[in-house]
Coordinates of C-alpha atoms in Angstrom, one line a residue:
E29 CA 3.5 -6.3 -33.1
L30 CA 2.1 -3.7 -33.2
V31 CA -0.6 -5.3 -30.9
D32 CA 1.7 -5.9 -28.5
E33 CA 3.2 -2.5 -28.2
R34 CA -0.5 -1.6 -27.8
T35 CA -0.8 -4.5 -25.3
D36 CA 1.9 -3.2 -23.5
L37 CA 0.8 0.2 -23.0
E38 CA -2.9 -0.5 -21.6
R39 CA -1.0 -2.8 -18.9
E40 CA 1.4 0.0 -18.2
A41 CA -1.6 2.2 -18.1
L42 CA -3.6 -0.3 -15.4
R43 CA -0.3 -0.5 -13.5
H44 CA -0.3 3.3 -13.0
E45 CA -3.9 3.3 -12.4
R46 CA -3.5 0.7 -9.7
A47 CA -0.7 2.2 -8.0
A48 CA -2.7 5.7 -8.1
L49 CA -5.9 3.9 -6.0
L50 CA -2.9 2.0 -3.8
S51 CA -1.6 5.5 -2.7
T52 CA -4.9 6.8 -2.8
A53 CA -5.9 3.6 -0.1
I54 CA -2.8 4.4 1.6
G55 CA -3.7 7.9 2.2
T56 CA -6.9 7.0 4.7
V57 CA -4.6 4.9 6.7
I58 CA -4.2 6.9 10.1
E59 CA -1.1 8.6 10.4
E60 CA 0.9 7.5 12.9
R61 CA -0.1 3.5 11.7
R62 CA 0.6 4.7 8.1
A63 CA 4.3 5.5 8.7
V64 CA 4.6 2.1 10.5
L65 CA 3.0 0.3 7.1
V66 CA 5.0 2.7 4.6
M67 CA 8.3 1.7 6.8
Y68 CA 8.1 -1.6 7.3
E69 CA 6.2 -2.8 3.6
I70 CA 7.3 -0.3 0.8
E71 CA 11.0 1.0 2.5
G72 CA 11.5 -2.8 3.3
L73 CA 12.5 -1.7 6.8
P74 CA 12.7 -3.8 10.0
M75 CA 10.2 -3.7 12.8
G76 CA 12.9 -2.6 15.4
E77 CA 14.4 -0.1 12.8
V78 CA 10.9 1.3 11.8
A79 CA 10.2 1.9 16.5
A80 CA 13.7 3.6 16.6
R81 CA 13.2 5.9 14.1
L82 CA 9.3 6.8 15.4
G83 CA 10.5 5.9 19.4
I84 CA 8.1 3.7 20.0
P85 CA 8.6 -0.1 21.2
E86 CA 8.4 -2.4 18.9
N87 CA 5.8 -4.1 20.0
T88 CA 3.9 -1.2 19.5
G89 CA 5.2 -1.1 15.5
W90 CA 3.8 -4.5 15.1
N91 CA 0.4 -3.4 16.7
R92 CA 0.6 -0.6 14.4
L93 CA 1.0 -2.4 11.6
R94 CA -1.8 -4.7 11.8
L95 CA -3.9 -2.3 12.6
A96 CA -2.9 0.2 9.2
R97 CA -3.3 -3.5 7.3
A98 CA -6.5 -4.1 8.4
E99 CA -7.5 0.0 7.5
L100 CA -5.5 -0.8 4.4
R101 CA -7.9 -3.9 3.8
Q102 CA -11.3 -1.5 4.2
A103 CA -10.2 1.3 2.4
V104 CA -8.8 -1.0 -0.7
L105 CA -12.9 -3.5 -0.7
R106 CA -14.3 0.5 -0.5
L107 CA -12.6 1.5 -3.6
A108 CA -13.3 -2.0 -5.2
A109 CA -16.9 -1.4 -3.9
S110 CA -17.0 2.1 -5.6
G111 CA -15.8 0.6 -9.0
C112 CA -12.5 0.7 -8.6
D113 CA -10.4 -2.3 -10.3
L114 CA -7.0 -2.7 -7.8
S115 CA -6.7 -6.8 -9.5
G116 CA -5.0 -5.7 -12.5

């Protein structure tokens, strides 16, 4: 049981580390794109509502989301290249 508890603690520590690294990566995304990314991907809002809240056309929201995902992907790759492990 002690081994299981240690394994659980290690998993939890890794989960927190990955969350912190992902938060860092998200923080590198340009603000207007990050807002769309967070509202759509994390908060789960439909794009129509995201666009309405931001006062932008829905197509602009989709474009910003596409660009934000690309920026996030690059940020994660940079973190991985620097030795950070996001794989879990």
